[in-house]
């Protein structure tokens, strides 16, 4: 007899309590295999495809795309096993042999899962070994109780002024009404969703009709031009007749011309950043010290390294190497505070976080065991994590567990900052832009490459003397990289 099992949103990583549904990968009536991804969700840390630990027929989905669900909330239900008349769950007289075979595959997956388990580790669901791959069969017309199941209705609301199919959209192949939308990038889907753009009505200019970000931006620009034209035509009589809510199609506005107010929900990555920074400011008594340094020799050293051949070395990698050497001398700063136990926790290993700005917001990927890496290894790892951050594919493990953070805000063209510590860490080194400035060098005024360094630290873990010593050592290494040879 068929058994309906409920699959709940699992714990996807440290500190995550909710996730937003970005895209459903299955429909009601689809046959799914054990460990098949069924939904794509966005957490405060990354975009994740969630696999289902059961094999069978999807009987219900909970939550539309864009809905935020807490961990433990139902995601979907799956019918596992066979009905009383011997047919697999979800099979009907009009479903066809393909649906029957697919449902039997899913049902057998459900029975075998009890013995062999899911190959994916989902908190609360357990695992043993990965099962063999099972094919997914999508019934043309899933049936229940002998009657054909109508496709799940999709209701879409579009605020006034948001674009539909853009009149200036590029020509190309459009997605079929009942097929998958040819989009690979989650960022493209998010951009379209936030602007109310129906991707099924958009023609992609990529290979095989793939919808690219440029296609979405082009459609939004075209729709914006149309909206401005319609707005100009609608408001032309307003020079003699005041606008009314009925005429404008929106709420009444003050005739004094008060600015409109937009409310943006603090959720997803923006909400996570807000919570973390607020907690840092509340719990950590921080202080900041800073110093200017002559980085001319550091830049010459990097140029000499890159001229010798091999992979190019980044400035960030050299600064990270300096950081790890400084933390070896001042381990008080590679720490955190356990407020419950009233203890300072010092770490032997340096897991170095670095601030990375992405389209989704600010994230801090972590380079594991940075103290064991050379400049080439650090450069490669920074590049890999930065690319993953921009693509939205960082895993929770790559965004947690840092012990010290390096913040290169010089990429924004600014000299200095007093950053907020990345809780629960105890310190953060900030690096401004490296620019030519007048500098006294060997008793004479010269133009040198100057950088401002700042250290924000938790005053509970050390006093100003320790923080000042750390920053001075970093500045000495920036000015004379040969200082590092003493500890290599």
Coordinates of N, CA and C in Angstrom, one line a residue, residues 233-364:
X233 N 2.3 60.3 -21.5 CA 1.0 60.5 -22.2 C -0.2 60.6 -21.2
X234 N -0.1 59.8 -20.1 CA -1.1 59.8 -19.1 C -1.1 61.1 -18.3
X235 N 0.1 61.7 -18.0 CA 0.2 62.8 -17.2 C 0.2 64.2 -17.9
X236 N 0.1 64.1 -19.3 CA 0.0 65.3 -20.0 C -1.1 66.3 -19.6
X237 N -2.4 65.8 -19.4 CA -3.5 66.6 -19.0 C -3.3 67.1 -17.6
X238 N -2.4 66.6 -16.8 CA -2.3 67.0 -15.4 C -1.9 68.5 -15.2
X239 N -1.4 69.1 -16.3 CA -1.1 70.5 -16.2 C -2.3 71.4 -15.8
X240 N -3.5 70.9 -16.2 CA -4.7 71.7 -16.0 C -5.6 71.0 -15.0
X241 N -5.5 69.6 -14.9 CA -6.4 68.8 -14.0 C -5.6 68.0 -13.0
X242 N -5.8 68.2 -11.7 CA -5.1 67.4 -10.7 C -5.4 65.9 -10.9
X243 N -4.4 65.1 -10.7 CA -4.5 63.7 -10.8 C -5.3 63.1 -9.6
X244 N -6.1 62.1 -9.8 CA -6.8 61.4 -8.7 C -6.4 60.0 -8.7
X245 N -6.7 59.3 -7.5 CA -6.3 57.9 -7.5 C -6.9 57.1 -8.6
X246 N -8.1 57.4 -9.0 CA -8.8 56.6 -10.0 C -8.1 56.8 -11.3
X247 N -7.6 58.1 -11.6 CA -6.9 58.3 -12.8 C -5.5 57.7 -12.9
X248 N -4.8 57.7 -11.8 CA -3.5 57.2 -11.8 C -3.4 55.7 -11.6
X249 N -4.5 55.1 -11.1 CA -4.4 53.7 -10.8 C -3.7 53.4 -9.5
X250 N -3.4 54.3 -8.7 CA -2.6 54.1 -7.5 C -3.2 54.9 -6.3
X251 N -2.6 54.8 -5.1 CA -3.1 55.5 -4.0 C -2.9 57.0 -4.1
X252 N -3.7 57.8 -3.4 CA -3.6 59.3 -3.5 C -2.3 59.7 -2.9
X253 N -1.6 60.7 -3.6 CA -0.4 61.2 -3.1 C -0.5 62.7 -2.7
X254 N 0.3 63.1 -1.8 CA 0.2 64.5 -1.4 C 0.6 65.5 -2.5
X255 N -0.2 66.5 -2.6 CA 0.0 67.5 -3.7 C 1.3 68.3 -3.4
X256 N 1.9 68.2 -2.2 CA 3.1 68.9 -1.9 C 4.3 68.2 -2.6
X257 N 4.1 67.1 -3.2 CA 5.2 66.4 -3.9 C 6.1 65.7 -3.0
X258 N 5.6 65.1 -1.9 CA 6.5 64.4 -0.9 C 7.0 63.1 -1.6
X259 N 8.3 62.8 -1.3 CA 8.9 61.7 -1.9 C 8.3 60.4 -1.5
X260 N 8.2 59.4 -2.5 CA 7.6 58.1 -2.1 C 8.5 57.3 -1.3
X261 N 8.0 56.4 -0.5 CA 8.8 55.5 0.4 C 8.8 54.1 -0.1
X262 N 9.9 53.5 -0.1 CA 10.1 52.1 -0.5 C 10.6 51.3 0.7
X263 N 9.9 50.2 1.0 CA 10.3 49.3 2.1 C 10.9 48.0 1.5
X264 N 12.1 47.8 1.9 CA 12.8 46.6 1.4 C 13.0 45.6 2.6
X265 N 12.4 44.4 2.4 CA 12.5 43.4 3.5 C 14.0 43.0 3.8
X266 N 14.3 43.0 5.1 CA 15.6 42.5 5.5 C 15.6 41.0 5.6
X267 N 15.9 40.4 4.5 CA 15.9 38.9 4.5 C 17.0 38.4 3.6
X268 N 17.2 37.1 3.6 CA 18.3 36.6 2.8 C 19.6 37.0 3.2
X269 N 20.5 37.3 2.3 CA 21.9 37.7 2.7 C 21.9 39.0 3.3
X270 N 21.0 40.0 2.9 CA 21.0 41.3 3.5 C 20.5 41.2 5.0
X271 N 19.6 40.3 5.3 CA 19.1 40.2 6.6 C 20.2 39.5 7.5
X272 N 20.9 38.5 6.9 CA 22.0 37.9 7.7 C 23.1 38.9 8.0
X273 N 23.5 39.7 7.0 CA 24.5 40.7 7.3 C 24.1 41.7 8.4
X274 N 22.8 42.1 8.3 CA 22.3 43.1 9.3 C 22.3 42.5 10.7
X275 N 21.9 41.2 10.8 CA 21.9 40.5 12.1 C 23.3 40.4 12.7
X276 N 24.2 40.0 11.8 CA 25.6 39.7 12.3 C 26.3 41.0 12.7
X277 N 26.1 42.1 11.9 CA 26.8 43.4 12.2 C 26.2 44.0 13.5
X278 N 24.8 43.9 13.6 CA 24.2 44.4 14.8 C 24.7 43.6 16.1
X279 N 24.8 42.3 16.0 CA 25.3 41.6 17.1 C 26.7 41.9 17.4
X280 N 27.6 42.2 16.4 CA 28.9 42.6 16.6 C 29.0 43.9 17.4
X281 N 28.2 44.9 16.9 CA 28.2 46.2 17.6 C 27.7 46.1 19.0
X282 N 26.8 45.2 19.2 CA 26.2 45.1 20.6 C 27.1 44.4 21.6
X283 N 27.8 43.3 21.1 CA 28.5 42.5 22.0 C 30.0 42.8 22.1
X284 N 30.6 43.4 21.1 CA 32.1 43.5 21.0 C 32.5 45.0 21.3
X285 N 33.2 45.2 22.4 CA 33.8 46.6 22.6 C 35.0 46.8 21.7
X286 N 34.8 47.3 20.5 CA 35.9 47.4 19.6 C 36.6 48.7 19.6
X287 N 37.8 48.7 19.1 CA 38.6 49.9 19.0 C 39.4 49.8 17.7
X288 N 39.8 50.9 17.1 CA 40.5 50.9 15.9 C 41.8 51.7 15.9
X289 N 42.9 51.2 15.4 CA 44.1 52.0 15.2 C 44.6 51.9 13.8
X290 N 45.3 52.8 13.3 CA 45.7 52.8 11.9 C 47.0 53.5 11.7
X291 N 47.7 53.2 10.5 CA 49.0 53.7 10.2 C 49.1 53.7 8.7
X292 N 49.9 54.7 8.2 CA 50.2 54.8 6.8 C 51.5 54.0 6.6
X293 N 51.6 53.4 5.4 CA 52.8 52.6 5.2 C 53.3 52.8 3.7
X294 N 54.6 52.8 3.5 CA 55.1 52.9 2.1 C 55.2 51.5 1.5
X295 N 54.3 51.3 0.5 CA 54.1 50.0 -0.1 C 55.0 49.8 -1.4
X296 N 55.9 50.7 -1.6 CA 56.6 50.7 -2.9 C 57.4 49.4 -3.0
X297 N 58.1 49.0 -1.9 CA 58.9 47.8 -2.0 C 58.0 46.5 -2.2
X298 N 56.9 46.6 -1.5 CA 55.9 45.4 -1.7 C 55.5 45.3 -3.1
X299 N 55.2 46.4 -3.8 CA 54.8 46.3 -5.2 C 55.9 45.9 -6.1
X300 N 57.2 46.3 -5.8 CA 58.3 45.9 -6.6 C 58.6 44.4 -6.4
X301 N 58.4 43.9 -5.2 CA 58.6 42.5 -4.9 C 57.6 41.7 -5.7
X302 N 56.3 42.1 -5.7 CA 55.3 41.4 -6.5 C 55.6 41.4 -8.0
X303 N 56.1 42.6 -8.5 CA 56.4 42.6 -9.9 C 57.6 41.7 -10.2
X304 N 58.5 41.6 -9.3 CA 59.7 40.6 -9.5 C 59.2 39.2 -9.5
X305 N 58.3 38.9 -8.6 CA 57.7 37.5 -8.6 C 57.0 37.1 -9.9
X306 N 56.2 38.1 -10.4 CA 55.4 37.8 -11.6 C 56.3 37.8 -12.8
X307 N 57.4 38.5 -12.8 CA 58.3 38.5 -13.9 C 59.1 37.2 -14.0
X308 N 59.2 36.5 -12.9 CA 59.9 35.2 -12.9 C 59.2 34.1 -13.6
X309 N 58.0 34.3 -14.0 CA 57.2 33.2 -14.6 C 56.3 32.5 -13.6
X310 N 55.4 31.7 -14.1 CA 54.5 30.9 -13.2 C 53.2 31.7 -13.0
X311 N 52.4 31.2 -12.2 CA 51.1 31.9 -11.9 C 51.3 33.3 -11.3
X312 N 50.5 34.3 -11.7 CA 50.6 35.6 -11.2 C 50.2 35.7 -9.7
X313 N 51.0 36.4 -8.9 CA 50.7 36.6 -7.5 C 49.9 37.9 -7.3
X314 N 48.8 37.8 -6.5 CA 48.0 38.9 -6.2 C 48.5 39.7 -5.0
X315 N 48.1 41.0 -5.0 CA 48.5 41.8 -3.8 C 47.8 41.3 -2.6
X316 N 46.5 40.8 -2.7 CA 45.8 40.3 -1.6 C 46.5 39.1 -1.0
X317 N 47.1 38.2 -1.8 CA 47.8 37.0 -1.4 C 49.0 37.4 -0.5
X318 N 49.8 38.5 -1.0 CA 50.9 38.9 -0.2 C 50.5 39.5 1.1
X319 N 49.4 40.3 1.1 CA 48.9 40.8 2.4 C 48.4 39.7 3.3
X320 N 47.8 38.6 2.8 CA 47.4 37.5 3.6 C 48.6 36.8 4.2
X321 N 49.6 36.7 3.4 CA 50.9 36.1 3.9 C 51.4 36.9 5.1
X322 N 51.4 38.2 4.9 CA 51.8 39.1 6.0 C 50.9 38.9 7.3
X323 N 49.6 38.8 7.0 CA 48.7 38.6 8.1 C 49.0 37.4 8.9
X324 N 49.2 36.3 8.3 CA 49.4 35.0 9.0 C 50.7 35.1 9.8
X325 N 51.7 35.7 9.2 CA 53.0 35.9 9.9 C 52.8 36.8 11.2
X326 N 52.0 37.8 11.1 CA 51.7 38.7 12.2 C 50.9 38.0 13.3
X327 N 50.0 37.1 12.9 CA 49.2 36.4 13.8 C 50.0 35.4 14.6
X328 N 51.1 34.8 13.9 CA 52.0 33.9 14.6 C 52.7 34.6 15.7
X329 N 53.0 35.9 15.5 CA 53.7 36.7 16.6 C 52.7 37.2 17.6
X330 N 51.5 37.5 17.2 CA 50.5 38.0 18.1 C 49.2 37.1 18.1
X331 N 49.3 35.9 18.7 CA 48.2 35.0 18.6 C 46.9 35.5 19.4
X332 N 47.1 36.5 20.2 CA 45.9 37.0 20.9 C 44.8 37.4 20.0
X333 N 45.2 37.8 18.8 CA 44.2 38.4 17.9 C 43.5 37.3 17.0
X334 N 44.1 36.1 17.0 CA 43.4 35.0 16.3 C 42.6 34.2 17.3
X335 N 41.5 34.8 17.7 CA 40.7 34.3 18.8 C 39.3 34.8 18.7
X336 N 38.5 34.3 19.7 CA 37.1 34.8 19.9 C 36.8 34.7 21.4
X337 N 35.7 35.3 21.8 CA 35.3 35.3 23.2 C 34.0 34.4 23.4
X338 N 34.1 33.5 24.3 CA 33.0 32.7 24.7 C 32.3 33.4 25.9
X339 N 31.3 34.2 25.6 CA 30.6 35.0 26.6 C 30.0 34.2 27.7
X340 N 29.4 33.0 27.3 CA 28.8 32.1 28.3 C 29.7 31.6 29.3
X341 N 30.9 31.2 28.9 CA 31.9 30.6 29.8 C 32.8 31.7 30.3
X342 N 32.7 32.9 29.8 CA 33.6 34.0 30.1 C 35.1 33.6 29.9
X343 N 35.4 33.1 28.7 CA 36.7 32.6 28.3 C 37.1 33.2 27.0
X344 N 38.4 33.4 26.8 CA 38.9 33.8 25.5 C 39.4 32.5 24.8
X345 N 38.9 32.2 23.6 CA 39.3 31.0 22.9 C 40.3 31.4 21.8
X346 N 41.5 30.9 21.9 CA 42.6 31.2 20.9 C 42.7 29.9 20.0
X347 N 43.0 30.2 18.7 CA 43.0 29.2 17.7 C 44.5 29.0 17.2
X348 N 44.9 27.8 17.1 CA 46.2 27.5 16.6 C 46.3 27.7 15.1
X349 N 45.2 27.4 14.4 CA 45.1 27.5 12.9 C 44.5 28.8 12.5
X350 N 44.9 29.3 11.4 CA 44.4 30.6 10.9 C 43.5 30.3 9.7
X351 N 42.2 30.5 9.9 CA 41.2 30.4 8.8 C 40.8 31.8 8.4
X352 N 41.4 32.2 7.3 CA 41.4 33.7 7.0 C 40.2 34.0 6.1
X353 N 39.3 34.8 6.7 CA 38.1 35.3 5.9 C 38.6 36.6 5.1
X354 N 37.9 36.8 4.0 CA 38.1 38.0 3.2 C 36.8 38.6 2.7
X355 N 36.6 39.8 2.7 CA 35.4 40.4 2.3 C 35.3 40.5 0.8
X356 N 34.1 40.0 0.3 CA 33.9 40.0 -1.2 C 32.5 40.6 -1.5
X357 N 32.5 41.6 -2.3 CA 31.3 42.2 -2.7 C 30.7 41.5 -3.9
X358 N 29.4 41.1 -3.9 CA 28.8 40.4 -5.0 C 27.5 41.1 -5.3
X359 N 26.8 40.6 -6.3 CA 25.5 41.2 -6.7 C 24.5 40.8 -5.6
X360 N 24.7 39.7 -4.8 CA 23.8 39.4 -3.8 C 24.1 40.1 -2.5
X361 N 25.2 40.8 -2.4 CA 25.6 41.6 -1.2 C 27.0 41.1 -0.8
X362 N 27.3 41.6 0.5 CA 28.6 41.3 1.0 C 28.7 39.9 1.6
X363 N 29.7 39.1 1.2 CA 29.9 37.8 1.8 C 31.4 37.7 2.2
X364 N 31.7 36.8 3.1 CA 33.0 36.7 3.6 C 33.5 35.2 3.5

